[in-house]
């Protein structure tokens, strides 16, 4: 049995705050500050360049990747860390295109995170491929014999809608296409099973439900059947078979290591590694059950007590990730009012109140407080103050 | 007058160590540990998602870039941080190719860092361009009317040979080509003048002479004449004109901001920012003079006292960066013996002893000790012990 009281206690949650924005930036693990301080003091400062061997910096991207593998239904040695999610989307997509050389169409949906679409558009323009973007519900109908790669984010960053990874992957494979899955809103939030779904490539970030800190490095997974054939367009020295031979010609490293590019972000990986240790002993089925319970209770509570909002997320929990969105015409101001009262969710343009439920540290007490606070704000109209309408640079 | 005693005191240098490997990984600034701890405690832990505005995380990549701009002869607002050097090489090279659409040849040299060549090879294969690699001394003669982009590392990572940036750039421009300069071994080491040399693109890392820590983020500079026309092939949401509008279509941000891709590495940038504060008040001409004095003294000392080595770096300081290489048939074991006695340089295959002199914290006392220790090791043959021949994973 997972001890969710213990996992909650592993995070620093500011006094008076109900944090429902872990789908944007996870809170700091209590041990992260000491771990990073120790890394800087004992490794960087004292070992200097020898830290690459003595402190294991060189193998850290895969060691950390192994911790993520378990959370997403992948095997050991199949995941490696580095760069940002956008870079990893580019790598996965370019490798997938190369593995399907007779075809040039990339299919995605309008619920994908914009950066994924920008990356795909940039790659398509560069290599002469075609990016087709359809509505999320039209994806299945748009898979045809032209398709090279189906590139989707499993859980929609706004609506929380969850794609059926296994079904869409099977359909893509039947049509002769490969799949690239973005797990930004899945990893650490729901029960992902990449091997079970027979996916081809997957990527994700670690600063949301995995709590690695702002700008924490991304991960990439390649199904072992492709790992020795995938040629990343972005080929850097850390992905070379022998980085320190300084060979002028590139020979890809075996397996997933070839997806490394430049020097890994060692300080950030130290924070992330600590954050992933919190997952030791967490059962992913239990995590999913807890997530469903939290989002179901939140939807029921808001619909019972909060006037003027309409559910934006799928009502069926099987079709939903671990977040809930509600629409309100004054969503921006309403969210500022919530934040002012210590309930932190976020606003997504144009009119969405978004609440993420991280089962690792959110509980029913967070649901109750968020419902009560939102209800009060909407019933009294207290959101309608000038300071709540003022837009910040980053919203 | 630059106070080099003060800049040396700003770094944590382990007891008993003479550190001549700052061209591989710079030492930790004394204030970095506290700054990172404060960032984690006061910003990530307490501000959570609001840190993007309240702590200025969103603008940090350019604020830090401005600090680097002064060190490389660029103007404010012309440099932005992010990703790794290999990724930035890819961005600069792909943008430069796009700006010179009638031509497909990339010219580089065999003294370039292998990762730059791997990146160029991967890009060339992907877009149907041609990578030509010549010897460093043959570069000038290989610039012809086919050339799209001349891509060079200013200072050779092994030999320390410095290219004449202004002359080669002028020659490339006369032939109708653009230039991409990698400043990995230049920034913080020598007096770089990008504007004076009329370069087009420049990139660099920050974990060497800029002391940002292992895996610290890279930088990219684009000459303002190209900044509004350059279209990065890697286009991500942080380089969008309005990242938080979540527009499905990509519109590049004005100027250098379009070279941002994914979420910036906030923790790493905090360490780097502290490291760059040490440069306040450092005159780059004085830095260069100190560098020349250190390397000249080291060459003279080694040649006078150390048998069996031959100078690998250019003898003329004007043709050299801030490092010195010597060849020795047993360079690996000799370097291990040096390290065992507290003089840390590094080995580069097949037979090079490499010593970096970072004028910010290295002084004549380091030169004297390194010469005396190397002399003793070579005169006594004390390098020939089994433990010094054993190869580590990362050398």
Coordinates of C-alpha atoms in Angstrom, one line a residue, chain A residues 12-15 17 19 21 24-29 32-34 36-37 39-41 44-50 52-53 57-58 83-87 90 94 110 113-115 117-123 125-127 157-158 207 211-216 231-238 240 242-251 261-268 271 275 339 344-349 392-395, chain B residues 12-15 17 19 21 24-29 32-34 36-37 39-41 44-50 52-53 57-58 83-87 90 94 110 113-115 117-123 125-127 157-158 207 211-216 231-238 240 242-251 261-268 271 275 339 344-349 392-395:
Chain A
X12 CA 7.6 21.6 0.8
X13 CA 4.1 23.1 0.4
X14 CA 4.0 26.8 1.5
X15 CA 1.9 27.6 4.6
X17 CA -1.4 27.3 0.2
X19 CA -1.5 23.9 -4.6
X21 CA -0.8 23.7 -10.2
X24 CA 2.5 23.4 -14.4
X25 CA 5.4 23.3 -11.9
X26 CA 5.6 20.7 -9.1
X27 CA 6.6 21.8 -5.6
X28 CA 10.1 21.3 -4.2
X29 CA 10.9 18.0 -2.5
X32 CA 16.1 18.6 -2.9
X33 CA 17.7 21.7 -1.4
X34 CA 20.2 19.6 0.7
X36 CA 21.7 20.1 -4.6
X37 CA 23.8 21.9 -1.9
X39 CA 26.2 18.1 -5.0
X40 CA 27.7 21.6 -5.4
X41 CA 29.8 21.4 -2.3
X44 CA 31.4 20.3 -8.3
X45 CA 33.5 22.3 -5.8
X46 CA 35.7 19.5 -4.5
X47 CA 35.9 16.9 -7.3
X48 CA 35.9 19.5 -10.1
X49 CA 36.4 17.7 -13.5
X50 CA 36.8 14.3 -11.8
X52 CA 32.3 13.0 -14.3
X53 CA 33.7 9.7 -13.1
X57 CA 27.7 12.6 -13.6
X58 CA 28.4 10.8 -16.9
X83 CA 17.6 18.9 -23.0
X84 CA 14.0 20.2 -23.0
X85 CA 10.8 18.6 -24.0
X86 CA 10.7 20.6 -27.3
X87 CA 14.1 19.3 -28.2
X90 CA 12.2 17.2 -32.4
X94 CA 12.9 13.3 -36.8
X110 CA -5.2 20.9 -32.1
X113 CA 0.7 21.6 -26.7
X114 CA 1.6 24.5 -29.1
X115 CA 5.3 23.9 -28.7
X117 CA 3.2 21.8 -33.1
X118 CA 5.8 24.5 -33.6
X119 CA 8.6 21.9 -33.4
X120 CA 6.8 19.7 -35.9
X121 CA 6.1 22.7 -38.2
X122 CA 9.8 23.7 -38.1
X123 CA 11.0 20.1 -38.8
X125 CA 9.5 22.9 -43.3
X126 CA 13.1 21.8 -43.0
X127 CA 12.8 18.3 -44.3
X157 CA -2.9 20.5 -21.4
X158 CA -6.1 22.5 -21.4
X207 CA 9.0 19.8 -13.9
X211 CA 8.7 17.7 -9.4
X212 CA 12.2 18.2 -10.8
X213 CA 12.1 22.0 -10.5
X214 CA 11.7 24.9 -13.0
X215 CA 13.3 23.9 -16.3
X216 CA 14.2 20.4 -15.2
X231 CA 19.2 8.0 -36.2
X232 CA 18.7 11.2 -34.4
X233 CA 19.0 14.3 -36.7
X234 CA 20.4 16.0 -33.6
X235 CA 23.6 14.1 -33.1
X236 CA 25.9 15.3 -30.4
X237 CA 29.0 14.0 -28.7
X238 CA 27.3 12.5 -25.6
X240 CA 28.4 9.0 -29.6
X242 CA 32.8 6.7 -27.8
X243 CA 32.5 10.3 -26.8
X244 CA 36.0 10.6 -25.4
X245 CA 37.7 9.2 -28.4
X246 CA 37.0 12.5 -30.1
X247 CA 36.4 10.7 -33.4
X248 CA 35.7 13.3 -36.2
X249 CA 33.0 11.0 -37.5
X250 CA 29.7 10.2 -35.7
X251 CA 29.0 6.7 -34.6
X261 CA 23.2 15.3 -27.3
X262 CA 25.3 17.7 -25.3
X263 CA 26.7 17.9 -21.8
X264 CA 24.0 16.9 -19.3
X265 CA 22.7 19.4 -16.8
X266 CA 24.2 18.0 -13.7
X267 CA 22.9 20.4 -11.0
X268 CA 19.4 20.1 -12.3
X271 CA 17.4 18.0 -7.9
X275 CA 12.4 14.2 -6.6
X339 CA -4.6 32.7 -5.9
X344 CA -3.3 28.1 -6.7
X345 CA -4.5 26.7 -10.0
X346 CA -3.9 28.4 -13.4
X347 CA -5.6 30.2 -16.1
X348 CA -5.4 29.1 -19.8
X349 CA -6.5 31.4 -22.5
X392 CA 1.1 39.7 -15.7
X393 CA 3.8 39.0 -18.3
X394 CA 3.6 35.3 -17.8
X395 CA 0.1 34.0 -17.1
Chain B
X12 CA 36.3 27.8 -4.3
X13 CA 39.6 26.1 -5.2
X14 CA 40.2 22.9 -3.2
X15 CA 43.1 22.8 -0.8
X17 CA 45.0 21.8 -5.9
X19 CA 43.6 23.8 -11.2
X21 CA 41.4 22.4 -16.2
X24 CA 37.0 21.8 -19.3
X25 CA 35.0 22.6 -16.1
X26 CA 35.4 25.9 -14.2
X27 CA 35.5 25.9 -10.4
X28 CA 32.6 26.8 -8.2
X29 CA 32.1 30.5 -7.4
X32 CA 27.0 30.0 -6.1
X33 CA 26.0 27.6 -3.4
X34 CA 24.2 30.2 -1.4
X36 CA 21.2 28.3 -5.7
X37 CA 20.1 27.5 -2.2
X39 CA 16.7 30.3 -5.4
X40 CA 15.4 26.9 -4.3
X41 CA 14.2 28.0 -0.9
X44 CA 10.9 27.5 -6.3
X45 CA 9.7 26.4 -2.9
X46 CA 7.8 29.5 -1.8
X47 CA 6.7 31.2 -5.1
X48 CA 6.1 28.0 -7.0
X49 CA 4.6 28.8 -10.4
X50 CA 4.5 32.5 -9.6
X52 CA 8.1 33.0 -13.5
X53 CA 6.9 36.5 -12.9
X57 CA 12.6 33.4 -14.4
X58 CA 11.0 34.2 -17.7
X83 CA 20.0 24.3 -24.2
X84 CA 23.5 23.0 -24.7
X85 CA 26.2 24.1 -27.1
X86 CA 25.5 21.3 -29.5
X87 CA 21.9 22.4 -29.8
X90 CA 22.4 23.2 -34.7
X94 CA 20.4 25.7 -39.7
X110 CA 39.3 19.0 -38.4
X113 CA 35.2 20.1 -31.5
X114 CA 33.8 16.7 -32.7
X115 CA 30.3 17.5 -31.5
X117 CA 31.0 18.2 -36.7
X118 CA 28.5 15.6 -35.6
X119 CA 25.8 18.3 -35.4
X120 CA 26.7 19.6 -38.8
X121 CA 26.8 16.1 -40.3
X122 CA 23.4 15.3 -38.9
X123 CA 21.9 18.6 -40.2
X125 CA 22.2 14.7 -44.0
X126 CA 18.7 15.9 -43.0
X127 CA 18.5 18.9 -45.3
X157 CA 40.1 22.4 -28.0
X158 CA 43.3 20.4 -28.3
X207 CA 30.8 25.6 -17.9
X211 CA 32.3 28.8 -14.5
X212 CA 28.6 28.1 -14.6
X213 CA 28.8 24.5 -13.3
X214 CA 28.7 21.1 -14.9
X215 CA 26.2 21.2 -17.8
X216 CA 25.5 24.9 -17.5
X231 CA 14.3 31.3 -38.8
X232 CA 15.4 28.6 -36.4
X233 CA 14.6 25.1 -37.5
X234 CA 14.2 24.3 -33.8
X235 CA 11.2 26.5 -33.0
X236 CA 9.7 26.1 -29.5
X237 CA 7.2 28.0 -27.5
X238 CA 9.7 30.1 -25.5
X240 CA 7.3 32.5 -29.9
X242 CA 3.5 35.4 -27.5
X243 CA 4.3 32.1 -25.7
X244 CA 1.3 32.4 -23.4
X245 CA -1.2 33.0 -26.1
X246 CA -0.9 29.3 -26.9
X247 CA -1.4 30.1 -30.6
X248 CA -1.3 26.9 -32.7
X249 CA 0.8 28.7 -35.3
X250 CA 4.4 29.7 -34.7
X251 CA 5.3 33.4 -35.0
X261 CA 13.2 26.9 -27.5
X262 CA 11.8 25.2 -24.4
X263 CA 11.5 26.0 -20.7
X264 CA 14.8 27.6 -19.4
X265 CA 16.9 25.7 -16.8
X266 CA 16.2 28.1 -13.9
X267 CA 18.3 26.4 -11.2
X268 CA 21.3 26.2 -13.5
X271 CA 24.4 29.3 -10.5
X275 CA 29.4 33.1 -11.8
X339 CA 46.6 14.8 -10.9
X344 CA 44.9 19.1 -12.6
X345 CA 45.1 19.4 -16.3
X346 CA 43.6 17.0 -18.7
X347 CA 44.5 14.4 -21.3
X348 CA 43.3 14.5 -24.8
X349 CA 43.7 11.4 -27.1
X392 CA 38.6 5.7 -16.4
X393 CA 35.2 5.7 -18.2
X394 CA 35.5 9.5 -18.9
X395 CA 39.0 10.7 -19.5

